[in-house]
Amino acid sequence: MWKIYLDTFKNCNMCFPPQVEQVKLLDRFSNKSVIGTLHLTATHLIFVESNSTSAQEIWILHHHIASVEKLSLTTSGCPLLIQCRNFRLVHFVIPRERDCHDIYSSLLRLLRPVSYDELYAFSYNPKQNDQQREEGWQLIDLAAEFERMGVPCDQWQLTDVNREYKVCETYPRDLYVPITASKPIIVGSSKFRSKGRFPVLTYFYQEKKAAVCRCSQPLSGFSARCLEDEHMLQAISKSNHNSRYIYVMDTRPKLNALANRAAGKGYENEDNYSNIRFQFVGIENIHVMRGSLQKLLEVVGTRSLSMTDYLVGLENSGWLRHIKAIMDAAIFLAKAVTVEGASVLVHCSDGWDRTAQVCALGSLLMDPYYRTIKGFMVLIEKDWISFGHKFADRCDQLDPDPKEVSPIFTQFLECVWQLTEQFPQAFEFSEWFLIQIHEHVHSCQFGNFLGNSQRQREVLQLKERTYSLWAHLLSEKQNYLNPVYSPSFAESHPVLEPSTQACHFKFWRNMYHQYDRSMHPRQSILKQVLTFKESNRELEGTVQALKTKLQKFGVSTSPLKPQTPPRDRSLPLRPQSLILGAPLLSRKEVQQEEDEEVFGEEAREDAPASTDGERTVEGSSATENGYGELTGSFGSKNEPAVVTLEFGVARMTC
Amino acid sequence: MEFAELIKTPRVDGVVLHRPFMPTVEGTLCLTGHHLILSSRQDNTEELWLLHANIDSIEKRFVGSLGTIIVKCKDLRVIQLDIPGMEECLNIASSIEALSTLDSVSLMYPFFYRPLFEVIEDGWQLFVPEEAFKDLESMTDEWRLSEVNKDFSVCPSYPSLLTVPKDIDDESLCKAASFRHGGRFPVLSYYHKKNGMVMMRAAQPLTGTNGRRCKEDEKLINATLCAGKRGYIIDTRTIAVAQQAKARGGGFEQEANYPQWRRIHKAIERSNVLQESLIKLVESCNDQSHSMDRWLSKLEASNWQSNVKEILTTACLAAQCIDREGASVLVHGTEGTDSTLQVTSLAQIILDPSCRTIRGFEALIEREWLQAGHPFQQRCAQSAYSNGKPRSEAPVFLLFLDCVWQILRQFPCSFQFNENFLIMLFEHTYASQFSTFLGNSVAERVKLLLSQKTVSLWSWVNRPQELERFLNPLYEPNNLVIWPSVAPQSLQLWEGVFLRWNRSTKCLDEAYQEMVHIIEYNKELQNKVNSLRRQLAQLETEDSPLQTP
């Protein structure tokens, strides 16, 4: 398959070695290594293992590469360390330094595209015609989404004030505001808000007529005020008859908000706004989050990590603390809306990072629709893409400013994952879906996440020139289904009330170690139950077919028992989380991943002949795990077998 | 002694029971010799039956004349009883205290318990050493069953029958026993069928400071090596600890005297350290107000997860020596009754698929823990809430179960039992109506006449109606050696035990039930398809002669 890509590469005028042989790929955590050939194409770096029997291939999209590092020369060659945004880390050793340098400099050039046109999405062609592509883009319709929420209604209307992106260029064209908010109020308010991001509706809780609105910080400085902005908030408040006040959630720590005042920004003064309840919730800024993830990855990337270093490192990184802060804020939001029936206005500084996290997660807690596959796509499309989360900057797509990069969206996905762990039946999708979305946010293979705002996407003509990720994901929906999902759970739990005790937050191993196979459970419950579910579907078909045949013989058959669990039985206690299992890798890699399975020799001998591929104990081997301490040898050269030791992994040599 | 003497107030009305994640219940509190019972006389309301033996400690509080007793149980549950009347409350509290700390074994509930079910298969007869030896005999003739300890005089903590190398006579065994701590000379723990390698266990050798040696001991363990082969001695203590042991008469095998063996030291903590670790862990799990940082730092400070990792790593190492290096292994620590057993039993779960079945796992516990002389009664006298001075309590067996759970999580389709089975075992080691975990050794159990007077846990568990909830629906037998990952990212806090009472498990239980349902429905459909196919085939054969005359 890589040959196809090599052809594309030939058309491209760059001077790097198209392939380098005898390259060693070192395993990150054990001391295993494989020899293979490295190919460089216009879009991918490909490693093909030489061993013909198990020939694994690793495809790394250039866009996924976060950094390339040339380490100092060793006796076996020149090491090249490649770190990817999807948390893959590969360590090559290239025999000749010149080759290494060539690859290194070629990669540096390739992974710094200077214009959007160079992104993979503009050359990616999944063999679809224009009509299919268009249909893909039409899958998600935000106007229909607001209609689903019950908007426009007697209190909320669509405004055309931003039709030409004149009031706010980072907002979408279609915005929903209170009926009583006139254009002058909107325009006035927008002038009093950072980047013109005035308060607009993002979610409407029909049951209580309570609204979730979002905006950016007010330009209040130490004493400035703006009557239009005050009117705007009042209009939001008045549109909800259930509550006399609205909450204004400033998602920043108080100190940050205070500091902003010196720059002429800041937060709402409760004295100036009637009937608001102002609240700080203390989510840290993008720089803290970037640093936190970096620390986390450093810790979990350590070889032979001790439990103490792991837990101390987890604590020091602050990662789970930040995740909990976002979750706490979302729960606050959901409670205010669903319990008190109050409307809430959420903002941070610019209103596109923390605000997006809290609004999206809060809506997901309140509305079961967002916990379905389609609904989750809508949610991302609405609160992240259309409202201008700066994907291009945060995910480092183009012309990178390292200070703009931050794992804000990753944190949102992780919060959702933490929820799936607490409510295994609430979500139509499994964690594979979340991981796959994460993969493509960084892959630049589809148009959805390119650029920083809706306006920019229109200029780039993404809908005409690229494909939509959602269509692609829906086409392989069966891979992302949660087998124990229960639609009736949504009826009994329309609002999720997760526990936010610290001990209920876990490290998301399947995300941050998605390519480190030795870390994962060797058998996946998720995969197994999905297989059963699939088999049930097939068997139901078979039963029907057989019955039809039997009827031809004039035999009447009893109808199939309906598939409802016998609820009257008392529930047995539940053994552990159901969401286990190695993540699904991108399509290309599924096959090679299977080839990659390394069975211990003995394990293979012992494997019963009937074992089917899906259900064997995957890749479990003693040497992979390095239990340590078999150091030294007997010291006798006459021994037929001598135990030699390499980083704690015992090997027999003769 | 009569229990009635200890029960100052046998019943109080108007008591309110608070349990986490359950509605409060108001009712009558009754104390019996072995139970604390709270019953609301309404129908459909659950009653509370709590064994006094399950009570780890209690706390009293008073607000006016309303007394409150906080009962902390050995299974880590904490419940609260509001008792009207100060005197009643004080009486109840002191009665519970007295009844839950009875010293005499023969007053324990198992001696009074009469099963409400018919014992079909007597658990006491299930796992006898003779049977296990028969299996071994079918694979190798290198071993014999020795009766040298038949009156428990050679080693009081060993059973009466022991598997030893065929060429070593009883006299040598006695000499080797005198060279090992507590008389625990090296005996067979596991025979690896695939390559004939063995795992043995013992206690530390009594080399002392002047480097005593014992020819019989050397001969005994060398007899387990094939010609020209070498073996590994896994000492579960660090070299420093092992050195210190010399001063107290203990020690380790000197290279000079055991040239065919290579010694590896690991660092599994001793029992008193483990107890402290458990107390700290449970304390931090129960404090719901922790910030994230405090929780993680408390979890780390408890060292529990480190202990799990260390034990699991050592077991994997032992298994690796046997399976990958093709070498025999001798495991010991100090007494050979704690860390040694953790390692030998976990290594067998990794190596031997039969230990991953319910019966096989029970046999393993019987062989490697009960008969091997793990002092259950001492170790499980108190749990995480004991505020008295610790004696010899330690969660050694709980750590073993935790490690099994870690492997189960990594190989969820390789075990016939599920997490509930492990939790059930944890509960019964601390308080039970069955006597399986009473006593500290086979000798003590024989003396107590347990098999005549009491019911075995296995007699109850193995009944089909009980087994049902312990079966893992995902189980598919495989004959593989299963190597778990011991990276800290792969090991998790055992929520099913440590966070069990701190969260509502309803959502998780229902999800599990749904999974069971999917799998059961699959079986049902398969049967349906098969029967329809048969029916169809029958009709077709009946029809065919008519159609083709």
Tab-separated table of N, CA, C and O in Angstrom, chain A residues 62 65-66 147 172 248 258 281 337 372 380 395 419 529 619 638:
chain	number	residue	atom	x	y	z
A	62	HIS	N	2.393	12.893	8.776
A	62	HIS	CA	3.263	14.016	9.152
A	62	HIS	C	2.572	14.984	10.104
A	62	HIS	O	3.188	15.516	11.013
A	65	ILE	N	2.965	14.347	13.776
A	65	ILE	CA	4.267	14.488	14.422
A	65	ILE	C	4.352	15.829	15.145
A	65	ILE	O	4.167	16.887	14.555
A	66	ALA	N	4.607	15.751	16.446
A	66	ALA	CA	4.714	16.983	17.226
A	66	ALA	C	6.158	17.454	17.263
A	66	ALA	O	6.435	18.644	17.206
A	147	GLU	N	-33.580	23.869	16.668
A	147	GLU	CA	-34.999	23.559	16.568
A	147	GLU	C	-35.354	22.400	17.509
A	147	GLU	O	-36.378	22.414	18.175
A	172	PRO	N	-20.244	32.133	14.621
A	172	PRO	CA	-20.908	31.707	13.372
A	172	PRO	C	-21.879	32.799	12.885
A	172	PRO	O	-22.133	33.763	13.589
A	248	VAL	N	-23.808	34.068	36.434
A	248	VAL	CA	-22.720	34.368	35.514
A	248	VAL	C	-21.525	33.583	36.017
A	248	VAL	O	-21.030	33.808	37.126
A	258	LEU	N	-8.905	38.988	38.028
A	258	LEU	CA	-8.472	40.255	38.605
A	258	LEU	C	-7.343	40.866	37.791
A	258	LEU	O	-7.328	42.062	37.501
A	281	VAL	N	-15.154	29.770	38.869
A	281	VAL	CA	-15.012	28.324	39.064
A	281	VAL	C	-13.584	27.808	38.940
A	281	VAL	O	-13.322	26.642	39.181
A	337	VAL	N	-29.133	24.908	36.001
A	337	VAL	CA	-30.161	24.889	34.965
A	337	VAL	C	-31.277	23.908	35.301
A	337	VAL	O	-32.452	24.265	35.267
A	372	THR	N	-25.460	10.335	22.413
A	372	THR	CA	-25.520	9.406	21.288
A	372	THR	C	-24.409	9.779	20.305
A	372	THR	O	-23.814	10.857	20.408
A	380	ILE	N	-20.107	18.731	19.338
A	380	ILE	CA	-18.767	19.216	18.979
A	380	ILE	C	-18.879	20.275	17.889
A	380	ILE	O	-18.231	21.322	17.933
A	395	CYS	N	-4.254	22.933	18.197
A	395	CYS	CA	-3.748	21.638	17.769
A	395	CYS	C	-2.552	21.791	16.853
A	395	CYS	O	-2.108	20.829	16.250
A	419	LEU	N	-16.889	10.202	32.451
A	419	LEU	CA	-18.326	9.967	32.631
A	419	LEU	C	-18.730	8.578	32.150
A	419	LEU	O	-19.559	7.919	32.780
A	529	VAL	N	-17.635	-8.229	24.037
A	529	VAL	CA	-19.085	-8.042	24.131
A	529	VAL	C	-19.631	-7.508	22.805
A	529	VAL	O	-20.714	-7.889	22.376
A	619	GLY	N	-0.629	-10.867	22.703
A	619	GLY	CA	0.663	-10.249	22.956
A	619	GLY	C	1.167	-10.336	24.372
A	619	GLY	O	1.894	-9.481	24.828
A	638	ASN	N	30.987	-22.585	30.936
A	638	ASN	CA	30.742	-23.940	30.461
A	638	ASN	C	29.265	-24.290	30.432
A	638	ASN	O	28.872	-25.294	29.862
